[in-house]
mmCIF file of N, CA and C in Angstrom:
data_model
loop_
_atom_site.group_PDB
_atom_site.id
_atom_site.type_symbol
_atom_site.label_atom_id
_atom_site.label_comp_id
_atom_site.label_asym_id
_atom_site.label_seq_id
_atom_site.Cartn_x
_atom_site.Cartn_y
_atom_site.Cartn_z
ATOM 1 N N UNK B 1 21.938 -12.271 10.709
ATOM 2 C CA UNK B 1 21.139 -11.083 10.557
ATOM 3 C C UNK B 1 20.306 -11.193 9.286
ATOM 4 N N UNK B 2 19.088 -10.655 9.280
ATOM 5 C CA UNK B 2 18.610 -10.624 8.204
ATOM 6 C C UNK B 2 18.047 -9.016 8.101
ATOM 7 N N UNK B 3 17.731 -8.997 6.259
ATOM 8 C CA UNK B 3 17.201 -7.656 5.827
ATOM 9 C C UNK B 3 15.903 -8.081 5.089
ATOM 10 N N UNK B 4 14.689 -7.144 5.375
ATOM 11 C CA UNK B 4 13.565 -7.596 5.232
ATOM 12 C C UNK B 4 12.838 -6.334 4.379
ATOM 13 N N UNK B 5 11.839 -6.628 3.222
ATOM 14 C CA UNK B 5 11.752 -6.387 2.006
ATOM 15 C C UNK B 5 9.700 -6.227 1.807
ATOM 16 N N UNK B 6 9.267 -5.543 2.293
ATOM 17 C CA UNK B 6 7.572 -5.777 2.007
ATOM 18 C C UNK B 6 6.856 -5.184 0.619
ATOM 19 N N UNK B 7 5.967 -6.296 0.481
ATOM 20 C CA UNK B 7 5.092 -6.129 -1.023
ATOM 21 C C UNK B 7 4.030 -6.302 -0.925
ATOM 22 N N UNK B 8 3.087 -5.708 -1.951
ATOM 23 C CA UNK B 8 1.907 -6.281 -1.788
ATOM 24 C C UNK B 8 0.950 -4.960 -1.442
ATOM 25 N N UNK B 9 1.557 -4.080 -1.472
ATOM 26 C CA UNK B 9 0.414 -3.247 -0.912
ATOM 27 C C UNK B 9 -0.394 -2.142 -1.473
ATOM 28 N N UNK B 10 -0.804 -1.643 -1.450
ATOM 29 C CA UNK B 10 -2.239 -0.416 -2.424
ATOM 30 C C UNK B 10 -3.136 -0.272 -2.221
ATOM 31 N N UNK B 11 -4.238 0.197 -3.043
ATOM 32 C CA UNK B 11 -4.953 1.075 -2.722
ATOM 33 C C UNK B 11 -6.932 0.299 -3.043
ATOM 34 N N UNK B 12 -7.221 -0.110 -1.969
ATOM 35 C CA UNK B 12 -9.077 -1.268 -2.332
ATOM 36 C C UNK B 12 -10.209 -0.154 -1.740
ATOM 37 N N UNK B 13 -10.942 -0.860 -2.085
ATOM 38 C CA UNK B 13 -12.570 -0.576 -1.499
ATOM 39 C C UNK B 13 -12.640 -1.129 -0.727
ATOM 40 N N UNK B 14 -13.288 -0.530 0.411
ATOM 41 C CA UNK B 14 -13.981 -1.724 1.620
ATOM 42 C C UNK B 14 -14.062 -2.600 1.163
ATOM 43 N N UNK B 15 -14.219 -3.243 2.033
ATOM 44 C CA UNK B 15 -14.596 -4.952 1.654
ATOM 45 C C UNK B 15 -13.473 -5.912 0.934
ATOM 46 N N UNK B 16 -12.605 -5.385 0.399
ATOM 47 C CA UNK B 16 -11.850 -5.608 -0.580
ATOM 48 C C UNK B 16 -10.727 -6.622 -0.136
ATOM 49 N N UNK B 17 -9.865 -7.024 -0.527
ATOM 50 C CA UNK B 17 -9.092 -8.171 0.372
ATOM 51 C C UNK B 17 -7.206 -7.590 -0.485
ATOM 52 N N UNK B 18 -6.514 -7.441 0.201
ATOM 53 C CA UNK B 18 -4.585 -7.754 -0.213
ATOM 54 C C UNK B 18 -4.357 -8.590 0.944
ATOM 55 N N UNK B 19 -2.951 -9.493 -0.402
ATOM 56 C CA UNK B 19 -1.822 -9.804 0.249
ATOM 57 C C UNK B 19 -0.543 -8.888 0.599
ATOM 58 N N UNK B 20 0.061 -9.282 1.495
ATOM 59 C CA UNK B 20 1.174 -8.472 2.037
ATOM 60 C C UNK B 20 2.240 -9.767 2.020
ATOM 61 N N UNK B 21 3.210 -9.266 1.873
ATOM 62 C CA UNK B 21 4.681 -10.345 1.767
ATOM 63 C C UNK B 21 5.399 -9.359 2.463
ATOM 64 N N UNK B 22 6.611 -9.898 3.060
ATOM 65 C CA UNK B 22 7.767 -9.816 3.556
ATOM 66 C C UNK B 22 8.365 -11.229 3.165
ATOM 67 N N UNK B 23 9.580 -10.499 2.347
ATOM 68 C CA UNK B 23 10.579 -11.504 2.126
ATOM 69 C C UNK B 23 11.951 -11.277 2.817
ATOM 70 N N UNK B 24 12.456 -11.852 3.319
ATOM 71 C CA UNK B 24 13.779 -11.817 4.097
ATOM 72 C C UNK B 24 15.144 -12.101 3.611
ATOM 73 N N UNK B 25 16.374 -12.061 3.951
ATOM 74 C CA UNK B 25 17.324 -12.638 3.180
ATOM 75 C C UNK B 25 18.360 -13.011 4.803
ATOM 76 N N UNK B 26 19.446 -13.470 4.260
ATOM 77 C CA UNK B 26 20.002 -13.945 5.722
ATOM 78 C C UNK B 26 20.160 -15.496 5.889
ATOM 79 N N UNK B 27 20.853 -15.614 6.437
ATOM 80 C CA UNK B 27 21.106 -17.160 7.019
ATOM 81 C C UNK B 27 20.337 -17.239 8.336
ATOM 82 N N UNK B 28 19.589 -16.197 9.319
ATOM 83 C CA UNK B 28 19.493 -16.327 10.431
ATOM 84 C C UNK B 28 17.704 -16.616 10.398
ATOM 85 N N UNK B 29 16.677 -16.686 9.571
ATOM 86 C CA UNK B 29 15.304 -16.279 9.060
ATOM 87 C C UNK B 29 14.624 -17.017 9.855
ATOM 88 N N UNK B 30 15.030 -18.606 10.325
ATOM 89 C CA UNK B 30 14.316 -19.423 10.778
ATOM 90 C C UNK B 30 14.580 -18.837 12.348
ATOM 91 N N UNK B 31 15.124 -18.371 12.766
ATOM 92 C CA UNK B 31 15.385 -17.927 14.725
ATOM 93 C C UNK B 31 14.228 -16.943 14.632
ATOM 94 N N UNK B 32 13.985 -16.072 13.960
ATOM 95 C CA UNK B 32 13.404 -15.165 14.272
ATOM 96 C C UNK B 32 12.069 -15.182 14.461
ATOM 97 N N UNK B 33 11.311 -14.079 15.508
ATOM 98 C CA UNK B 33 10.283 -14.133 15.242
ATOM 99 C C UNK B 33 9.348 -12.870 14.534
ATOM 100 N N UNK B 34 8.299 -13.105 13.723
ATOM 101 C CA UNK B 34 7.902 -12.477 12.588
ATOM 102 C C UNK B 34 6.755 -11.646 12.859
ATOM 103 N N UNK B 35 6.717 -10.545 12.491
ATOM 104 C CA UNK B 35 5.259 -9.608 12.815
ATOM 105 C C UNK B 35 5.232 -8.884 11.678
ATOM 106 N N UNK B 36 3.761 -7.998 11.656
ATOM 107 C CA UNK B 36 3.755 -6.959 11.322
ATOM 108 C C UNK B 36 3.397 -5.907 11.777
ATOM 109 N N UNK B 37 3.430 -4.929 11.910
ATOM 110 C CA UNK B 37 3.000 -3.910 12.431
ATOM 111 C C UNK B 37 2.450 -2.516 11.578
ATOM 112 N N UNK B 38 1.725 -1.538 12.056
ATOM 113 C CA UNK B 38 0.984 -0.514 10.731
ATOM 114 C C UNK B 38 1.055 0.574 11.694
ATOM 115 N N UNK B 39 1.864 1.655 11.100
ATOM 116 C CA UNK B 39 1.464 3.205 11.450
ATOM 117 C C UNK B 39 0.349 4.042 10.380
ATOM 118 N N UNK B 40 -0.564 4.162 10.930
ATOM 119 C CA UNK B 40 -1.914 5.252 10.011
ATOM 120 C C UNK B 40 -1.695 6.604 10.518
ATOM 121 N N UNK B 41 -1.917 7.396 9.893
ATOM 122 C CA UNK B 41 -1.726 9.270 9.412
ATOM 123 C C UNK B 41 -1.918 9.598 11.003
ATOM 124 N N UNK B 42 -0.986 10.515 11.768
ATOM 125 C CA UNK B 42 -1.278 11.376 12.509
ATOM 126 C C UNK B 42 -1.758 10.156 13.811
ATOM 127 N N UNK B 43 -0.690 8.572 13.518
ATOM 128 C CA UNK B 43 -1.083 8.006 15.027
ATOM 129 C C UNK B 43 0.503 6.858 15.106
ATOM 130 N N UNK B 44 0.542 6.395 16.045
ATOM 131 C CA UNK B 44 1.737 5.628 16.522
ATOM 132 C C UNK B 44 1.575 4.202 15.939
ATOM 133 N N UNK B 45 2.979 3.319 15.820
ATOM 134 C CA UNK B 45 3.072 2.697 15.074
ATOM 135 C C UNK B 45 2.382 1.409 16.211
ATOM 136 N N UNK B 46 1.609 0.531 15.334
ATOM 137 C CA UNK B 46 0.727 -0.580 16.220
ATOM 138 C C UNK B 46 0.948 -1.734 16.011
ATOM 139 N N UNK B 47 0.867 -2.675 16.845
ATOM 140 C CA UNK B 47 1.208 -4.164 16.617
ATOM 141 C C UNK B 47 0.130 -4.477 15.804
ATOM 142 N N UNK B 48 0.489 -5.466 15.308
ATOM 143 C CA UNK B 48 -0.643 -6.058 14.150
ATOM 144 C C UNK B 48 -0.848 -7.636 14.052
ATOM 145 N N UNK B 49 0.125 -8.335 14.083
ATOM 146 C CA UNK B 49 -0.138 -9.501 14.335
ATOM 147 C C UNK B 49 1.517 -10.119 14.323
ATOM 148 N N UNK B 50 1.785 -11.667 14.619
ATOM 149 C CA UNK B 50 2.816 -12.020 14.490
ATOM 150 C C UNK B 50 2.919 -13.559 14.847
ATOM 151 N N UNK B 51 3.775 -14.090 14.485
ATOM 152 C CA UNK B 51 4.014 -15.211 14.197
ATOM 153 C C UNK B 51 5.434 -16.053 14.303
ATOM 154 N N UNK B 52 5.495 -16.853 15.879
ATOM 155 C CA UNK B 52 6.382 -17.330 16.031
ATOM 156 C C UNK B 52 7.321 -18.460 15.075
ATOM 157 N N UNK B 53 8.181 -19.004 15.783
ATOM 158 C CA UNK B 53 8.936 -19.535 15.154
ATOM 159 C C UNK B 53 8.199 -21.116 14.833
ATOM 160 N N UNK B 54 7.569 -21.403 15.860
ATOM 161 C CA UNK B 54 7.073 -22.559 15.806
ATOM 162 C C UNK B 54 5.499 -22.340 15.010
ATOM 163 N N UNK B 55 5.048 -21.419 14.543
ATOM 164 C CA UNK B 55 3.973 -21.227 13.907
ATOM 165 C C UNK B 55 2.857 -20.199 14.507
ATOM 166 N N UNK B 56 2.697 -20.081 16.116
ATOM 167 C CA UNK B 56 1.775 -19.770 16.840
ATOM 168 C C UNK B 56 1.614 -18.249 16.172
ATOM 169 N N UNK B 57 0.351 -18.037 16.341
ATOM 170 C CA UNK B 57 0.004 -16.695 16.088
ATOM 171 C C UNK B 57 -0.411 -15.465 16.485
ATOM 172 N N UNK B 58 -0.744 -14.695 17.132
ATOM 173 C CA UNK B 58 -1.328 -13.481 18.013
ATOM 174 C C UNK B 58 -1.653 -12.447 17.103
ATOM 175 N N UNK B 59 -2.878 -11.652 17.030
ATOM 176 C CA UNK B 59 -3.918 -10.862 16.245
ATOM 177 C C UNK B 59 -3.988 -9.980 17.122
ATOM 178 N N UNK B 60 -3.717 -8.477 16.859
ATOM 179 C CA UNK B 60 -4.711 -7.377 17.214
ATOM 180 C C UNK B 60 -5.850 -7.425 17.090
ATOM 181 N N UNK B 61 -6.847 -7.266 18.429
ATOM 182 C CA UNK B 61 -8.599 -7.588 18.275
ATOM 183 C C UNK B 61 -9.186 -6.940 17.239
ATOM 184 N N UNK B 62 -8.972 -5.878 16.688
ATOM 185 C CA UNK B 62 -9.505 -5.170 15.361
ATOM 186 C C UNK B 62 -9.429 -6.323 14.221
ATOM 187 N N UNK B 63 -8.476 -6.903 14.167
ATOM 188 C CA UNK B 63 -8.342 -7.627 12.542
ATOM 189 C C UNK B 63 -8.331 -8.773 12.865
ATOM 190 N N UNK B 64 -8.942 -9.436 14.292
ATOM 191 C CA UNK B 64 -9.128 -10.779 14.044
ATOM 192 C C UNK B 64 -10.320 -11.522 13.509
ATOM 193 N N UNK B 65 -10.185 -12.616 12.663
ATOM 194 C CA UNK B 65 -11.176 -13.023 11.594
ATOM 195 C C UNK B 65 -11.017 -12.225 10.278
ATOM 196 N N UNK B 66 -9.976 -11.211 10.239
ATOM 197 C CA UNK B 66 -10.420 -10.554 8.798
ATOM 198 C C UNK B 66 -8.303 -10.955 8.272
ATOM 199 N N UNK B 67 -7.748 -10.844 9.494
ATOM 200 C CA UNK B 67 -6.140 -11.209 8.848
ATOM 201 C C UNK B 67 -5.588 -12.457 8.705
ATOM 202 N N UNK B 68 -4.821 -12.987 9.046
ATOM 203 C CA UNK B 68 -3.914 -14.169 8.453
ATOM 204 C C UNK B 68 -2.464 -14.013 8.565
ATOM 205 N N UNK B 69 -2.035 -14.539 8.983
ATOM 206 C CA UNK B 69 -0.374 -14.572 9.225
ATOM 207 C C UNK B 69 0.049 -15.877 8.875
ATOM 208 N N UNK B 70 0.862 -16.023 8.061
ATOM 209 C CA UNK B 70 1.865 -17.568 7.596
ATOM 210 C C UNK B 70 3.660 -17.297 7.421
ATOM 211 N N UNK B 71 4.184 -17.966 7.796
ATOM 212 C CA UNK B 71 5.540 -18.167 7.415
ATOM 213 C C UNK B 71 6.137 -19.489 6.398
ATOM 214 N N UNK B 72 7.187 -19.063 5.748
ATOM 215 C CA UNK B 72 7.351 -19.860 4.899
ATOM 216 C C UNK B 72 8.934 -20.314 4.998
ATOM 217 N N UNK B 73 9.252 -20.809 6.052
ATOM 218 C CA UNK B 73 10.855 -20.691 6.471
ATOM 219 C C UNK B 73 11.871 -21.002 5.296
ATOM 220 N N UNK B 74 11.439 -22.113 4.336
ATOM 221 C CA UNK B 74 12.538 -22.876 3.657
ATOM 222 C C UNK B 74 12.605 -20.729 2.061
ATOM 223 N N UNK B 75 11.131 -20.357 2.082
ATOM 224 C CA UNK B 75 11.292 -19.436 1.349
ATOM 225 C C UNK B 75 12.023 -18.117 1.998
ATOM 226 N N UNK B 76 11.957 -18.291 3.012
ATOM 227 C CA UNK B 76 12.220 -16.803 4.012
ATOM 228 C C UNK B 76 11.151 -15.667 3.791
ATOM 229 N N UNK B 77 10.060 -16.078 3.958
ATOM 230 C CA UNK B 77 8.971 -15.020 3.479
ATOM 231 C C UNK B 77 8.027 -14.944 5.161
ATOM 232 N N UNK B 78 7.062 -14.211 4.817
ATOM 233 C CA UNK B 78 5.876 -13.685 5.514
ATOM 234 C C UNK B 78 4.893 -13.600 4.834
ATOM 235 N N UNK B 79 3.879 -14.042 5.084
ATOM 236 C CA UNK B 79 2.770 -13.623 4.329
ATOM 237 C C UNK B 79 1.838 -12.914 5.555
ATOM 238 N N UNK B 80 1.020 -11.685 4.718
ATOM 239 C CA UNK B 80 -0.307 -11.746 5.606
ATOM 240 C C UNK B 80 -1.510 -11.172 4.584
ATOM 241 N N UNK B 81 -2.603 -12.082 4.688
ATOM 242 C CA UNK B 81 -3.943 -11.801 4.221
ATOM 243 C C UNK B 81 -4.957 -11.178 4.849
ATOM 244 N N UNK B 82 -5.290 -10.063 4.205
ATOM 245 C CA UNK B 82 -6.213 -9.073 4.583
ATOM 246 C C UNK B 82 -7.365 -9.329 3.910
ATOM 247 N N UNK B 83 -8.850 -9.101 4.616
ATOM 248 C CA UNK B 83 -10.118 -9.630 4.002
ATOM 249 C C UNK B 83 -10.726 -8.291 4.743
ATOM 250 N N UNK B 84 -12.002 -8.134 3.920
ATOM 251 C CA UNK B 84 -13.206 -7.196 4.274
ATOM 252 C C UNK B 84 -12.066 -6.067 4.895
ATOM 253 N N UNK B 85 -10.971 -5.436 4.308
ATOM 254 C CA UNK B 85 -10.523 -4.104 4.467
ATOM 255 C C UNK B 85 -11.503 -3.122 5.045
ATOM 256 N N UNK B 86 -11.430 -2.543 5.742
ATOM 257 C CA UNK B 86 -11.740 -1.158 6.585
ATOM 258 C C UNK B 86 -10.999 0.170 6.398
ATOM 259 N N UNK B 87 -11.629 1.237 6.241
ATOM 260 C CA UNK B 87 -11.190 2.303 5.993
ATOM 261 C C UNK B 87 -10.148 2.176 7.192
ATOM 262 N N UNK B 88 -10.338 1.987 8.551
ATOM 263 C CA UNK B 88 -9.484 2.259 9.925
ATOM 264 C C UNK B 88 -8.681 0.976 9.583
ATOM 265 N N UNK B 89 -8.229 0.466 8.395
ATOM 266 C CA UNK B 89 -7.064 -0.253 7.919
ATOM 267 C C UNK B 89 -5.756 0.327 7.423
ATOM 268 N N UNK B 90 -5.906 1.794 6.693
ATOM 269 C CA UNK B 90 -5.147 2.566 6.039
ATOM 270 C C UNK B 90 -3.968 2.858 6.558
ATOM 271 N N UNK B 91 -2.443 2.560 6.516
ATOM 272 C CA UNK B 91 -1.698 2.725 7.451
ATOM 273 C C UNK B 91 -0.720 2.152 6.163
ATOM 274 N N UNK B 92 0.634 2.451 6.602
ATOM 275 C CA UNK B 92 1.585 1.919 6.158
ATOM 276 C C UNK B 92 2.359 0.439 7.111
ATOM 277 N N UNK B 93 2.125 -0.542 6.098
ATOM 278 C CA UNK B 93 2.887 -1.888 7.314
ATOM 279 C C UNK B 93 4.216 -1.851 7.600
ATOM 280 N N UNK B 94 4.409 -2.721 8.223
ATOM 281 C CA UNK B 94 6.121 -2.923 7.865
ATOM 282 C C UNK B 94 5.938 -4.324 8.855
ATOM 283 N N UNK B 95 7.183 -4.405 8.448
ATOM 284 C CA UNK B 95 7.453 -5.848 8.153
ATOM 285 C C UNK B 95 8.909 -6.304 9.494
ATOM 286 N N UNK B 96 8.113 -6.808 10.853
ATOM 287 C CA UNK B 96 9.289 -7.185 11.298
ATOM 288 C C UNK B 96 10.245 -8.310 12.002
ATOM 289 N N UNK B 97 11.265 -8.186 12.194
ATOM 290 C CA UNK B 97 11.819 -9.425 12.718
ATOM 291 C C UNK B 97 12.308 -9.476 14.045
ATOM 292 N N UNK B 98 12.416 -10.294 15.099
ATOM 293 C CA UNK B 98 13.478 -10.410 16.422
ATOM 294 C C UNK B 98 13.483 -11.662 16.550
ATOM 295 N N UNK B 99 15.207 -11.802 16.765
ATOM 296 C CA UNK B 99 15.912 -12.908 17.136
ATOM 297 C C UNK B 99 14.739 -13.517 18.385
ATOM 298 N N UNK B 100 14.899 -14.743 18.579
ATOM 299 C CA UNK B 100 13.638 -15.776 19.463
ATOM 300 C C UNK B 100 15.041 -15.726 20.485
ATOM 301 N N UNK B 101 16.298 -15.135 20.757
ATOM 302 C CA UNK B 101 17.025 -15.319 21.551
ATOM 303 C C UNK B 101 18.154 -14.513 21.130
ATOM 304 N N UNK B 102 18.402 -13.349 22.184
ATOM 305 C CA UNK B 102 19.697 -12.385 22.019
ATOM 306 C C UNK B 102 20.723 -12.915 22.080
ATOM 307 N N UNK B 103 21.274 -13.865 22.864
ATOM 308 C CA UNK B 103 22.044 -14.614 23.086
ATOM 309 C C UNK B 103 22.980 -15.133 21.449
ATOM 310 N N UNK B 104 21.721 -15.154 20.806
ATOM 311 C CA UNK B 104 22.682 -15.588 19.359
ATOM 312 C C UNK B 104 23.448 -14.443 18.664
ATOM 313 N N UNK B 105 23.301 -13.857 19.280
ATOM 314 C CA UNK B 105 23.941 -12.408 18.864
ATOM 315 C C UNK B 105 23.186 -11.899 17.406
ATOM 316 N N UNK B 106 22.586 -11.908 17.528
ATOM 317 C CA UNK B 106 21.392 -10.987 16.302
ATOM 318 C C UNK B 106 20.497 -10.027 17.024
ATOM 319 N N UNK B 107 20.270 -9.568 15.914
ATOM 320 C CA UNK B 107 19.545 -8.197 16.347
ATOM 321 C C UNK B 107 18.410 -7.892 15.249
ATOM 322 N N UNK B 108 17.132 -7.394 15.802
ATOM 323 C CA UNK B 108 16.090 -7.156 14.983
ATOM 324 C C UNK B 108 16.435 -5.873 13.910
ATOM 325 N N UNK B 109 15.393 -6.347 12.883
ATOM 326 C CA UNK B 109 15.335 -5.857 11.532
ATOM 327 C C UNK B 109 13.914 -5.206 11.315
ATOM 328 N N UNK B 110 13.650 -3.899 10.697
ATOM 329 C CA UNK B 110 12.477 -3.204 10.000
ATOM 330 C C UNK B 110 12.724 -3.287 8.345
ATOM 331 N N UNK B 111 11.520 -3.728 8.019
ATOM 332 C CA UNK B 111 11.398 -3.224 6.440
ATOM 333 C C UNK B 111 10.933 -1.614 6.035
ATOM 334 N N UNK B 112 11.105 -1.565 5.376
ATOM 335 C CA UNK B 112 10.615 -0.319 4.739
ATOM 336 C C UNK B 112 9.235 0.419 4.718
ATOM 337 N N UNK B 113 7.994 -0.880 4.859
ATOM 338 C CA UNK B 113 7.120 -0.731 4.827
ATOM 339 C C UNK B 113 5.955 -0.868 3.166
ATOM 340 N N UNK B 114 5.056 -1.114 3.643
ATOM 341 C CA UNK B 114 3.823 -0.899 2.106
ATOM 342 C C UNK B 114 2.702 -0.029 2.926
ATOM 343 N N UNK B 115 2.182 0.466 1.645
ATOM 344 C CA UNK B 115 1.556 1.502 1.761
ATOM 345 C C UNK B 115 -0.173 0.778 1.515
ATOM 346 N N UNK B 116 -1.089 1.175 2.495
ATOM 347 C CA UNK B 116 -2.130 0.229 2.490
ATOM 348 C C UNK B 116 -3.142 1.221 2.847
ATOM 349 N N UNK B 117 -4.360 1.435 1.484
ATOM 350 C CA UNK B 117 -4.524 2.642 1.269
ATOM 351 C C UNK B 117 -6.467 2.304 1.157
ATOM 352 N N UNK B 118 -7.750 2.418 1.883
ATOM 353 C CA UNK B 118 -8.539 1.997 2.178
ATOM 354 C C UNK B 118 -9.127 2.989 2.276
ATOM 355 N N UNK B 119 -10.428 3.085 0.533
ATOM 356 C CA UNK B 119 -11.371 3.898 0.652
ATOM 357 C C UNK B 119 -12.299 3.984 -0.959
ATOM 358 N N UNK B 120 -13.256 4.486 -0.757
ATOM 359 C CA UNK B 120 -14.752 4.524 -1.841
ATOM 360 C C UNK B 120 -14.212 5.064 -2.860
#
């Protein structure tokens, strides 16, 4: 099992660029597979991008070309890079995990979230 930890987040101008981290802890970091996801004010929580075990990646059409997703297995981290921020960026992330197989008997993990705050 792992418990997962997000950083990185505040308050830009358009255009403006953050990193986001998720760091993990656990013996289990490398099974899993890694996303993030963002709830914004007064709407449901949205996929955002994510990143298998073997590297592959998948983007919500809004933030593709402007995000970035990396894993860092031997660190147990997440990274994701945000470029040319958008006000319709503003949302709180979070940071998540699921086992690549139930069978191992693990079970997915939420972080807490960062607060990602986009405006003049």
């Amino acid at each position: 099992q792992v418990r997962l930890v997000e950083s990185g987040g505040g308050s830009v101008q358009p255009g403006g660029s953050l990193t986001l981290s998720c760091a993990g802890s656990g013996s289990s970091f490398t099974v899993y597979i890694m996303a993030w996801y963002r709830q914004a004010p007064g709407n449901q929580r949205e996929f955002v991008a994510t990143i298998t075990t073997r590297g592959v990646t998948t983007f919500l059409d809004s933030v593709k070309g402007r995000f970035t997703i990396s894993r860092d297995n031997d660190k147990k981290s997440v990274i994701q890079q945000i470029n040319n921020l958008k006000p319709e960026d503003t949302a709180k992330y979070y940071c998540r995990g699921e086992p690549c197989d139930y069978d191992l008997g693990l079970y997915g993990a939420w972080g807490r979230g960062a607060e990602v705050s986009v405006s003049s």
